[in-house]
Coordinates of C-alpha atoms in Angstrom, one line a residue:
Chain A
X9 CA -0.6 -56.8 8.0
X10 CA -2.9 -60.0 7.1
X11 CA -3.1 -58.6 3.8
X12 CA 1.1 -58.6 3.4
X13 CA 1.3 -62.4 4.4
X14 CA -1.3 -63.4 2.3
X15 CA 0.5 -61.3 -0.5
X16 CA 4.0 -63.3 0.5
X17 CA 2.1 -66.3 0.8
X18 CA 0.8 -66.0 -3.0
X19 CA 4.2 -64.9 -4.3
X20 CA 5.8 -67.9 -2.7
X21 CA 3.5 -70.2 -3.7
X22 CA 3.9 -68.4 -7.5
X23 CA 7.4 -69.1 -7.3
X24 CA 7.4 -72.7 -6.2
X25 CA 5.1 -73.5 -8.6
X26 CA 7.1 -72.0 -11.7
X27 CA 10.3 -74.0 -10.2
X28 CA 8.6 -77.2 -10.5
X29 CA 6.9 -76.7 -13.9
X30 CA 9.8 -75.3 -14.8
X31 CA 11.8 -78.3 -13.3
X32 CA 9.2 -80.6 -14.9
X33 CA 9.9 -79.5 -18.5
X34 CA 13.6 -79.9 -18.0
X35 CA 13.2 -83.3 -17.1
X36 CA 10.7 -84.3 -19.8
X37 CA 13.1 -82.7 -22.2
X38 CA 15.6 -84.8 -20.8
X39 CA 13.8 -88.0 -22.2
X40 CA 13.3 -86.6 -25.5
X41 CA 16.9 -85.7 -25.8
X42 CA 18.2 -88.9 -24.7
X43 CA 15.5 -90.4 -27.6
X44 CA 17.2 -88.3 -30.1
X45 CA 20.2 -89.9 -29.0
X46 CA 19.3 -93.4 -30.2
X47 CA 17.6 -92.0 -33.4
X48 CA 20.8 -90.5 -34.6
X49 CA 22.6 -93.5 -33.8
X50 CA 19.9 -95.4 -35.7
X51 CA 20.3 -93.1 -39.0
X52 CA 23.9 -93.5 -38.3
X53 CA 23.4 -97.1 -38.9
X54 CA 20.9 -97.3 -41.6
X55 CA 24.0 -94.9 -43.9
X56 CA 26.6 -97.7 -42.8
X57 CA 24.7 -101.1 -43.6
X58 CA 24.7 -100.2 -47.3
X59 CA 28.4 -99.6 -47.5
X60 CA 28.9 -103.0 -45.6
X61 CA 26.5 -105.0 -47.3
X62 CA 28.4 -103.8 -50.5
X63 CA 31.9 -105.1 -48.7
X64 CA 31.0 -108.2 -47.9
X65 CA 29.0 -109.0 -51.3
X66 CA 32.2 -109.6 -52.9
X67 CA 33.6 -111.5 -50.6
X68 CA 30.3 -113.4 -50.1
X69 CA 29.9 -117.2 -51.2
X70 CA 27.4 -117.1 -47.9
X71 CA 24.2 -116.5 -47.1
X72 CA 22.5 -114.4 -49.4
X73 CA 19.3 -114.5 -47.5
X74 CA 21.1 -113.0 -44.2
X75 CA 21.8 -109.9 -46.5
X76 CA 18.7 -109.5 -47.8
X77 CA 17.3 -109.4 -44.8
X78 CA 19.4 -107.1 -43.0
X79 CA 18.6 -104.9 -46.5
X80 CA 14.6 -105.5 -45.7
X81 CA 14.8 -104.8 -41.9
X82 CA 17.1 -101.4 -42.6
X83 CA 14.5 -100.5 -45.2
X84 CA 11.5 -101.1 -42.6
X85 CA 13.7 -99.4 -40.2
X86 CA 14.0 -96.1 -42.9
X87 CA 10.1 -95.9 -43.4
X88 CA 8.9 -96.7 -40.4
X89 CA 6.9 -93.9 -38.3
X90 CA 9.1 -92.2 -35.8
X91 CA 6.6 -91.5 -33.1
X92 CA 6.2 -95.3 -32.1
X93 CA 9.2 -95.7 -30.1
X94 CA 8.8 -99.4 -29.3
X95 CA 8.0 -100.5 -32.5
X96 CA 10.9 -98.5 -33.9
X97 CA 13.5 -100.3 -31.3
X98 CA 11.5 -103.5 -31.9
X99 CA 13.0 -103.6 -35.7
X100 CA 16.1 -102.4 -34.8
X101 CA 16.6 -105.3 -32.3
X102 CA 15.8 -107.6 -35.1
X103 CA 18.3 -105.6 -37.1
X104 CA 21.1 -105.6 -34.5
X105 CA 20.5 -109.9 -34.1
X106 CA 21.1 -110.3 -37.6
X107 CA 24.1 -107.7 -38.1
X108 CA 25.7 -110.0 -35.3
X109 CA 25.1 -113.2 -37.5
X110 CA 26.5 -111.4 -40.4
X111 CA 29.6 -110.7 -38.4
X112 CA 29.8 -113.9 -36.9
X113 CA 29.8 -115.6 -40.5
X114 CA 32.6 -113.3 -41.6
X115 CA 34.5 -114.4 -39.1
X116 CA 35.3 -117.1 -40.9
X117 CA 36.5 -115.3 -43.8
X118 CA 40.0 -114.4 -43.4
X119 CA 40.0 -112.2 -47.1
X120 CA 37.6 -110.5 -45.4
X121 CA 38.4 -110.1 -42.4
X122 CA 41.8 -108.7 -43.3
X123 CA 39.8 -106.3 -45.8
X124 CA 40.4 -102.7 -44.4
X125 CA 37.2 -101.3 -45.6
X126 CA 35.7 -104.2 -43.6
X127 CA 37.6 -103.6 -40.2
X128 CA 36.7 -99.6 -40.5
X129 CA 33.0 -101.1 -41.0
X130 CA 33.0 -103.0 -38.5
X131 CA 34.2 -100.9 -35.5
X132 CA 32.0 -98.3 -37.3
X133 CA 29.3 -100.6 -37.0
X134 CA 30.1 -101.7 -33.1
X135 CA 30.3 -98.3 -32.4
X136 CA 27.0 -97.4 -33.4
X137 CA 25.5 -100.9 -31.7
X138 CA 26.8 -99.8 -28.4
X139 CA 25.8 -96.4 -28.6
X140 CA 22.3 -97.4 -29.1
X141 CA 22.5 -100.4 -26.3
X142 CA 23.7 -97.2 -24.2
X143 CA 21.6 -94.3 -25.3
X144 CA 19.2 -96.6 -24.1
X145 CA 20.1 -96.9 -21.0
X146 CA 20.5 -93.0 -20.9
X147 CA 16.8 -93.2 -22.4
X148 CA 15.3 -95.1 -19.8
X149 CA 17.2 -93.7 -16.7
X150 CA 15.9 -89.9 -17.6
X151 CA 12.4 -92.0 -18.0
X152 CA 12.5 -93.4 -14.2
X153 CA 13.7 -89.8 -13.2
X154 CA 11.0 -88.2 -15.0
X155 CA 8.2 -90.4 -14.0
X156 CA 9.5 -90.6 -10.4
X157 CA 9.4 -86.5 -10.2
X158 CA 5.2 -86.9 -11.4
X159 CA 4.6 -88.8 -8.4
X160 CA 6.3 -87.5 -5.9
X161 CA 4.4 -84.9 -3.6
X162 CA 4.6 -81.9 -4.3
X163 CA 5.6 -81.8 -7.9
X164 CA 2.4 -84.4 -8.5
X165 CA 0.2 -81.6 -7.9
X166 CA 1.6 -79.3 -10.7
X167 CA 2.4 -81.9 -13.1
X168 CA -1.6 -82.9 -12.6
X169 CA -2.6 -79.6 -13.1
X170 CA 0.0 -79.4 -16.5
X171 CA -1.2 -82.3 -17.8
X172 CA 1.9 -84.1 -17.8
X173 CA 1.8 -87.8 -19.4
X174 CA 4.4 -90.4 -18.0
X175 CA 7.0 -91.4 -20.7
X176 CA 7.3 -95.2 -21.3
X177 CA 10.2 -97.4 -20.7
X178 CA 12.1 -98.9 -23.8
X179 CA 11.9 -102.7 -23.0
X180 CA 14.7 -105.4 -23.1
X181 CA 14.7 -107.7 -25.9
X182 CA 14.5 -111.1 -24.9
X183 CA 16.9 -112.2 -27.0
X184 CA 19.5 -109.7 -25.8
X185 CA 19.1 -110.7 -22.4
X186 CA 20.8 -114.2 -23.3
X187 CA 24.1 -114.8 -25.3
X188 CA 23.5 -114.6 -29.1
X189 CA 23.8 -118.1 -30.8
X190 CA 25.4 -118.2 -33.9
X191 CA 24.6 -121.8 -36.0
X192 CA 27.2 -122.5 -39.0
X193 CA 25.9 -124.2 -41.8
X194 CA 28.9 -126.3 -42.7
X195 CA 26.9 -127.1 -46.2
X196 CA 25.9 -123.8 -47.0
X197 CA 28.9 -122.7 -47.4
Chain B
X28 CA 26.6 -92.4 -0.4
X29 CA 27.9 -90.7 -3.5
X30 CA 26.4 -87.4 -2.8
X31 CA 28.5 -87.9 0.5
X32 CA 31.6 -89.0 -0.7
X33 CA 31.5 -85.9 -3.3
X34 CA 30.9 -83.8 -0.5
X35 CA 33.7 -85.1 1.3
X36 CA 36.1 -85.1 -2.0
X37 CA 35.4 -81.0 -2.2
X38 CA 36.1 -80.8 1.7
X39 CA 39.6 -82.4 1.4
X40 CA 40.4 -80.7 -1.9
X41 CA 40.3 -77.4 0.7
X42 CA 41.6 -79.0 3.0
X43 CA 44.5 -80.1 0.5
X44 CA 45.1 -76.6 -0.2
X45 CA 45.1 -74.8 3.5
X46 CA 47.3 -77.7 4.1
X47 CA 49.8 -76.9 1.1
X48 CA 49.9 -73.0 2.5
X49 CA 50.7 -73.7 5.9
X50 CA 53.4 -76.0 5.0
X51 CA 54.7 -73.3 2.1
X52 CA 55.1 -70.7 5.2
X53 CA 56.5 -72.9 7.4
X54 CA 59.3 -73.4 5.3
X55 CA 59.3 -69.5 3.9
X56 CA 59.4 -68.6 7.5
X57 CA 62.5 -70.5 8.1
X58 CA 64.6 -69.8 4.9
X59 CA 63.7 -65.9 5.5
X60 CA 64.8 -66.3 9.1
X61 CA 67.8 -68.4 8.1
X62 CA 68.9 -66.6 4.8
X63 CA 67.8 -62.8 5.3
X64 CA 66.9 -62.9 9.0
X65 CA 63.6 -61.9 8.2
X66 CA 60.7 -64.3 8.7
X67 CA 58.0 -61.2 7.1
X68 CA 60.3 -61.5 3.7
X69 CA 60.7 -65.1 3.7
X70 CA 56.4 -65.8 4.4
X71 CA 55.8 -63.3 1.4
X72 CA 58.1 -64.9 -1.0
X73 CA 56.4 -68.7 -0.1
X74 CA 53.0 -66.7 -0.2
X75 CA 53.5 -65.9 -3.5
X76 CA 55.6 -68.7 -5.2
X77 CA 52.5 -70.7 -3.5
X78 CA 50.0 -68.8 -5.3
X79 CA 51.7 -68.7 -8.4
X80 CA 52.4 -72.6 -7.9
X81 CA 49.2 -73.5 -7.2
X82 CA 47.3 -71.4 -9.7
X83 CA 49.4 -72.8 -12.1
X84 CA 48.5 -76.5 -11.2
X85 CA 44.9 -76.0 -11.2
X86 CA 44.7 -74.5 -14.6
X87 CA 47.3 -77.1 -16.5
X88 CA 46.9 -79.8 -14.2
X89 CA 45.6 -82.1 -16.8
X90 CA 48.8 -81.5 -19.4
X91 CA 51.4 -81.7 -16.4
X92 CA 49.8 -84.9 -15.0
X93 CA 49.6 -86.3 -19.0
X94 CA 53.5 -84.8 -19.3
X95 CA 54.6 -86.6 -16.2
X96 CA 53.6 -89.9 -17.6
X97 CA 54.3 -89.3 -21.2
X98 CA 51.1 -89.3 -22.6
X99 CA 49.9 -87.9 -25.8
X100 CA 47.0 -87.1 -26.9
X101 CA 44.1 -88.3 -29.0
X102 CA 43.3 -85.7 -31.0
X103 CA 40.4 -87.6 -32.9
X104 CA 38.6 -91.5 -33.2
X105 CA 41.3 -92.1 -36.2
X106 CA 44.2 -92.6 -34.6
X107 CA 42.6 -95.6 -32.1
X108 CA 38.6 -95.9 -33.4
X109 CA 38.0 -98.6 -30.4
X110 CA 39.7 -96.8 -27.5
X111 CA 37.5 -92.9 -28.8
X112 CA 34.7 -94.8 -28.8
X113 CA 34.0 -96.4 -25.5
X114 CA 35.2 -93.6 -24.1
X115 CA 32.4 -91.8 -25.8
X116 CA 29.7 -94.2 -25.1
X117 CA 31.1 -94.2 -21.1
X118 CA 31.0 -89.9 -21.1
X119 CA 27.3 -90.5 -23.1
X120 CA 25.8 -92.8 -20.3
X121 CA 27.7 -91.5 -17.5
X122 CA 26.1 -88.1 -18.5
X123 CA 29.9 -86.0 -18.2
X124 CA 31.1 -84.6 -21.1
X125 CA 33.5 -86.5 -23.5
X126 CA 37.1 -85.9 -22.1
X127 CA 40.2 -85.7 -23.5
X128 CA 41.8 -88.7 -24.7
X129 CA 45.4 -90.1 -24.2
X130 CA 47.6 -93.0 -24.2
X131 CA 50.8 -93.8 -22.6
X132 CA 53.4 -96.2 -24.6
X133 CA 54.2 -98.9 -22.2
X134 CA 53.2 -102.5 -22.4
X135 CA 51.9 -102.7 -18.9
X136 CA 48.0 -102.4 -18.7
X137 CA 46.5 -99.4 -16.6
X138 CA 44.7 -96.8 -17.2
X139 CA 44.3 -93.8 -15.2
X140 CA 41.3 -90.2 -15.2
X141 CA 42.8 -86.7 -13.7
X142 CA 41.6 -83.1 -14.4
X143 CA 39.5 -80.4 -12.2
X144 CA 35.9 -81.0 -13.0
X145 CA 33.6 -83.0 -15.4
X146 CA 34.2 -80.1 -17.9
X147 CA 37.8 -80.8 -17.9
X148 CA 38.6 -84.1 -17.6
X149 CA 41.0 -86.3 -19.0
X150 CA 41.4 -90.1 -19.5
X151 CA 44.7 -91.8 -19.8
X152 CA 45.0 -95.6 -20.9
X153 CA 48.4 -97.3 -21.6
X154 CA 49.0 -99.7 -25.0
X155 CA 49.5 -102.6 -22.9
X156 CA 45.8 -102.3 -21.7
X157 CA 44.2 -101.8 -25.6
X158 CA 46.5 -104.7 -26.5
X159 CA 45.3 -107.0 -24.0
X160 CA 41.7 -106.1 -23.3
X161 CA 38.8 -107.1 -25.1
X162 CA 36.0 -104.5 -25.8
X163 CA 33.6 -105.0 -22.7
X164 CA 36.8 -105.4 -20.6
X165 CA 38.4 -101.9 -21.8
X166 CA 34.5 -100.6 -21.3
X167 CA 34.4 -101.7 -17.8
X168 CA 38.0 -100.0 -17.0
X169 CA 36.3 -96.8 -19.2
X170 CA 33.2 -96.7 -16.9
X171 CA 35.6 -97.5 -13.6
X172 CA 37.5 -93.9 -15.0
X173 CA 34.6 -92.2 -16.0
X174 CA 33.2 -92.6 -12.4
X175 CA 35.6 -91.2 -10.6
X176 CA 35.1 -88.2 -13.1
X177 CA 31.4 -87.9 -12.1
X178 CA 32.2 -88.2 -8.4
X179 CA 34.7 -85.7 -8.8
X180 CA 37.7 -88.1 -7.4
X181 CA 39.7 -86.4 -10.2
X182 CA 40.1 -83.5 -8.8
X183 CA 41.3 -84.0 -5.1
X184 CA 43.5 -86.6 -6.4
X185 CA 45.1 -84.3 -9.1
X186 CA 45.6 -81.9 -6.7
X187 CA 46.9 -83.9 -4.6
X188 CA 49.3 -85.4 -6.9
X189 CA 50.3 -81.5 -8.2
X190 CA 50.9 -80.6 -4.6
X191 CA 53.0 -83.7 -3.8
X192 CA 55.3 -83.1 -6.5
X193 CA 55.7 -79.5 -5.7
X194 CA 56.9 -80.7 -2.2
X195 CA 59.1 -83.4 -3.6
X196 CA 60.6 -81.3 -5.5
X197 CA 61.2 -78.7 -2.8
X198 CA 63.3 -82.1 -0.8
X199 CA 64.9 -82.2 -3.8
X200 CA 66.4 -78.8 -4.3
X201 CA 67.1 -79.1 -0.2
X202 CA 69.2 -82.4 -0.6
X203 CA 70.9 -80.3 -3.7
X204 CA 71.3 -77.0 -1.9
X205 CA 73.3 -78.9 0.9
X206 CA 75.4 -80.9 -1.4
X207 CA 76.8 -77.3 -3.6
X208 CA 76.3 -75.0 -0.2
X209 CA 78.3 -77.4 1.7
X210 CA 81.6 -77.1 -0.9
X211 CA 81.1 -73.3 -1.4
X212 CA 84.7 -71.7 -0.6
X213 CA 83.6 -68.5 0.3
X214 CA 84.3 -68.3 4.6
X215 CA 81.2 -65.3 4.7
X216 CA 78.9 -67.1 3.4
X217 CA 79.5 -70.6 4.7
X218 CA 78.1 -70.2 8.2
X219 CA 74.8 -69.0 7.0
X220 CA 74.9 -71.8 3.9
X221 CA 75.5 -74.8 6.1
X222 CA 72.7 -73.6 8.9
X223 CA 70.1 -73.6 5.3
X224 CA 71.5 -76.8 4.3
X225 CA 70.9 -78.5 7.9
X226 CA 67.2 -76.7 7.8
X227 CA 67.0 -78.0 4.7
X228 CA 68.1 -81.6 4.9
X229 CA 65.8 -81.8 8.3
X230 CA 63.1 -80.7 5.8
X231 CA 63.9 -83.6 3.6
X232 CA 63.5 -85.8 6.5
X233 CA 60.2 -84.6 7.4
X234 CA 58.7 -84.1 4.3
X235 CA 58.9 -87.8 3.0
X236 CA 56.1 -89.1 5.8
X237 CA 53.7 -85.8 4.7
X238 CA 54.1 -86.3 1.2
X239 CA 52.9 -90.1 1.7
X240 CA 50.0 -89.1 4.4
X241 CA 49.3 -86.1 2.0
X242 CA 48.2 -89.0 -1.1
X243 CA 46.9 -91.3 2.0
X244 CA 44.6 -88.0 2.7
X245 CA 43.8 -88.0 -0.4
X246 CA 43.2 -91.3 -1.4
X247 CA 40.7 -93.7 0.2
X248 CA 40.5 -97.1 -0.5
X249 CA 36.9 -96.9 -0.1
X250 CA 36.3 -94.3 -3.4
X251 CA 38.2 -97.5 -5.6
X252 CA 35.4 -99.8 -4.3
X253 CA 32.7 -97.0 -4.9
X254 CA 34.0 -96.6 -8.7
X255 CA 34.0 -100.3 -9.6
X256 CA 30.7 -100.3 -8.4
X257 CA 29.9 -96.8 -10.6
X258 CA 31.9 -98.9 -13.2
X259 CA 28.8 -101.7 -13.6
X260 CA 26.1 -99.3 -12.9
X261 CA 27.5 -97.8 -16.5
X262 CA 28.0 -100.7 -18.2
X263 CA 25.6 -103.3 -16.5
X264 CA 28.3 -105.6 -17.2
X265 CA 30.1 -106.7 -13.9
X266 CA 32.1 -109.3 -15.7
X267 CA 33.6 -107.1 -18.0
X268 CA 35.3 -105.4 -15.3
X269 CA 36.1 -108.3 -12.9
X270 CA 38.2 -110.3 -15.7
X271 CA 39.7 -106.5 -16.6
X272 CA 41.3 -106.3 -13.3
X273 CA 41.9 -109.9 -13.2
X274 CA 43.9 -109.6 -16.4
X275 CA 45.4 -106.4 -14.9
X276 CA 46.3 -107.6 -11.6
X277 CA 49.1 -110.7 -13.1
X278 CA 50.6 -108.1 -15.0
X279 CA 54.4 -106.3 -14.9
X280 CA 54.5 -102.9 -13.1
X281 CA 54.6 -100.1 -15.8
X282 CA 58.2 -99.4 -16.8
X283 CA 59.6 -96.7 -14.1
X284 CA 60.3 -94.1 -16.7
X285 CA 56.5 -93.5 -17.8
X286 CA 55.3 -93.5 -14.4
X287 CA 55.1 -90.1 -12.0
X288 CA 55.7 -92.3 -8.4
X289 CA 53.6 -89.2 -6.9
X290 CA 50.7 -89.8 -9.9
X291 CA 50.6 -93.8 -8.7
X292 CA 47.4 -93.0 -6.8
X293 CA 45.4 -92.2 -9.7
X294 CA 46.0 -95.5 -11.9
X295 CA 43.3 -98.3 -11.9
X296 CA 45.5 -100.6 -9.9
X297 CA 49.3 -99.5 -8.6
X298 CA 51.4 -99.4 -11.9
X299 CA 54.7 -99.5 -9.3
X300 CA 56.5 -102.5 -7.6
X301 CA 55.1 -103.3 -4.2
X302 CA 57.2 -102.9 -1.6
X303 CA 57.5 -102.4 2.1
X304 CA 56.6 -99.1 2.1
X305 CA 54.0 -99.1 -0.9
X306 CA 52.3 -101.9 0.8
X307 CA 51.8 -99.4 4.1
X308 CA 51.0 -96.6 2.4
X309 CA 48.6 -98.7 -0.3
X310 CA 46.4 -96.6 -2.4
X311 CA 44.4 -99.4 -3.8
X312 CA 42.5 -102.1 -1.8
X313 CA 43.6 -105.4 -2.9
X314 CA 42.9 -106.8 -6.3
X315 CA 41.3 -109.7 -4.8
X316 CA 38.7 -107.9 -2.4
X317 CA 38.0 -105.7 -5.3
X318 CA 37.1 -108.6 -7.6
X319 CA 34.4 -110.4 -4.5
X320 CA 33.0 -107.2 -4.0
X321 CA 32.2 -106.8 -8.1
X322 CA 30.5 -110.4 -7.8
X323 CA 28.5 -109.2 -4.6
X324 CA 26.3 -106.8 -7.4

């Protein structure tokens, strides 16, 4: 009889753990998923700036330097090591500023602005901006979930015993947390 | 709070449905007592055209909802790039998957969600609100939409609009079948005919009141205030959706031939012209309240 309910005890315990490893995984897969979200949307991007810098040069009597470096950042963004997720969204944030100022310029260009190719690019191009603003949020809310499940009692104990690291948050620029301010150079132009 | 009010929204989608049969035997019993003098043959025929009605509205109830307000569908980002994708990006951070896309040709601004489940949901948005929204407005009205499909408010108000319909419909054919029983010639059958027709005008007279208590069942005020707030947890963008509804709220009522009066419910704010009645049997708190409690977050 003893013997039984240890037995049942053991199994149980067997069982929970496996849930909550199991559960674990899931949830750390979750993260990575939601990273491969904002990668995509990042290749995405990197294939479109070449068509739109290509667009506007034409059209361009502005800023050359803006180009070049959108070109330079896009290029970083290409070679730059994947498994450095901060870093990676730290160019990218430095690439979405200047995109905006390159959009903000064309503004003023009514050729351009009435360019088809150039509207297509451009919703292309604020499609892709919002998907990475959102993918990560999606990137950091499976992060809080995930990290909140390795503390909490019981699942701390098997995700001590698996090894399992905490993910880390992707921070908020500072400069997206205020409105963008876009400066016209009335000579430059 | 939301696990609750999903909860409750599965309750009263049963509750919708026991509701619906009872009321279909009711008036089976009386037409088979009154036509056949038979209540058995008259609760077997409502049984059935119940089932068969019902079945019917769960499966299509996104296409008969869309075909009500003359909708058509999206079939890809071409055909309006702006509108496909915010509704992507709401479905990507609201964690549902994408739904199907429509838009309804009138130049009032609304914008409505209906299907079953998550898996088959359905946004609808009118070309009065792409015209006159800006992007994070039209992604605040998006993310209001794309709550109620993650809190499954689709589905008990779908239903509940389906049902309503079937019942207006049924006052309908009652205030027909008096008007053509009531000038039949034939002396046998006239007894019998105007008995139905009075059973079936009283129905009429009942059935208005249920039909508007059965949407009031349906629809709280409350779940409006829980999907704006949904809305800015989406979006973290509460002024997006506050000058949406503001922009929404000092608009026309949609034109009376796109809109389903039983589907009113479901639209972002009352696409109808308020009166007496609307105003009592209000399916949307007021514009107003709903813009404080946004700037409350």
């Amino acid at each position: 009889m003893t013997l039984l309910i240890l037995v049942a005890v053991v199994v149980v315990l067997v069982i929970a753990y496996i849930s909550i490893y199991n559960g674990l995984i899931k949830s750390r897969m979750n993260t990575k998923e939601a990273w491969s979200q904002i990668d995509v949307q990042l290749k995405r991007r990197n294939d479109l700036i070449p068509n739109l810098i290509e667009t506007v040069k034409g059209y361009a009597k502005f800023e050359q330097g803006t180009l070049e470096k959108v070109i330079s950042l896009r290029n970083q963004l290409v070679s730059a090591p994947s498994d450095d997720q901060n870093a990676t969204m730290q160019i990218s944030d430095q690439l979405s500023s200047s995109l905006k100022s390159i959009f903000a310029v064309a503004e003023s260009y009514p050729d351009l602005k009435a360019n088809q190719q150039y509207a297509k690019l451009m919703e292309e191009l604020a499609n892709t901006e919002n998907k990475i603003a959102y993918s990560r949020q999606l990137f950091n809310t499976t992060t809080a979930t995930y990290n909140a499940k390795l503390q909490m009692f019981p699942t701390s104990i098997v995700a001590n015993l698996g090894h399992f690291q905490p993910a880390t948050f992707l921070e908020t620029p500072e400069e997206e947390k205020k409105t963008p301010v876009v400066s016209f150079d009335e000579n430059g132009l | 709070m939301l696990f609750d009010q999903i909860a409750k929204n599965k309750r009263k989608t049963i509750g919708l449905f026991v509701g619906f049969f009872l009321f279909m035997a009711v008036v089976g019993a009386a037409l088979g007592y009154f036509m056949w003098r038979s209540v058995e043959t008259g609760l077997v025929i409502a049984l059935v055209v119940g089932i068969v009605y019902a079945g019917y509205m769960y499966g299509q109830s996104t296409d008969v909802v869309m075909s009500m307000n003359h909708a058509h569908e999206l079939t890809g980002p071409d055909e309006n790039p702006e509108l496909w994708h915010i509704v992507e990006d709401m479905a990507l951070v609201a964690q549902v998957p994408m739904p199907r896309v429509f838009i309804i040709d009138d130049a009032s601004p609304n914008a409505f969600a209906t299907g079953n489940d998550p898996q088959h949901a359905a946004v609808a948005a009118t070309t009065g609100i792409l015209d006159r929204l800006n992007r994070s407005e039209l992604e605040g009205v998006m993310a209001h939409e794309m709550t109620h499909v993650r809190n499954y408010d689709i589905r008990l108000q779908t239903i509940a609009v389906a049902l309503t319909s079937a019942i207006a419909l049924l006052a309908n054919f009652g205030t027909n079948f008096m008007f053509w029983g009531g000038g039949r010639r034939s002396d046998n059958d006239r007894e019998s005919n105007n008995v139905v027709g009075i059973i079936l005008s009283l129905l009429v007279l009942v059935l208005a009141p249920i039909m508007a208590s059965i949407v009031q069942l349906a629809i709280s005020r409350n779940r409006e205030y829980l999907a704006d707030a949904g809305a800015v947890e989406l979006t973290r963008n509460p002024e997006g959706l506050i000058s949406a509804l503001q922009k929404i709220s000092n608009s026309e009522p949609m034109s009376e031939q796109n809109v389903a009066p039983s589907s009113a419910g479901l639209y972002i704010s009352n696409p109808l012209k308020l009166n007496g009645m609307n105003e009592l049997f209000a399916t949307h708190p007021p514009m107003d309240k709903r813009i404080a409690a946004l700037r409350q977050l």
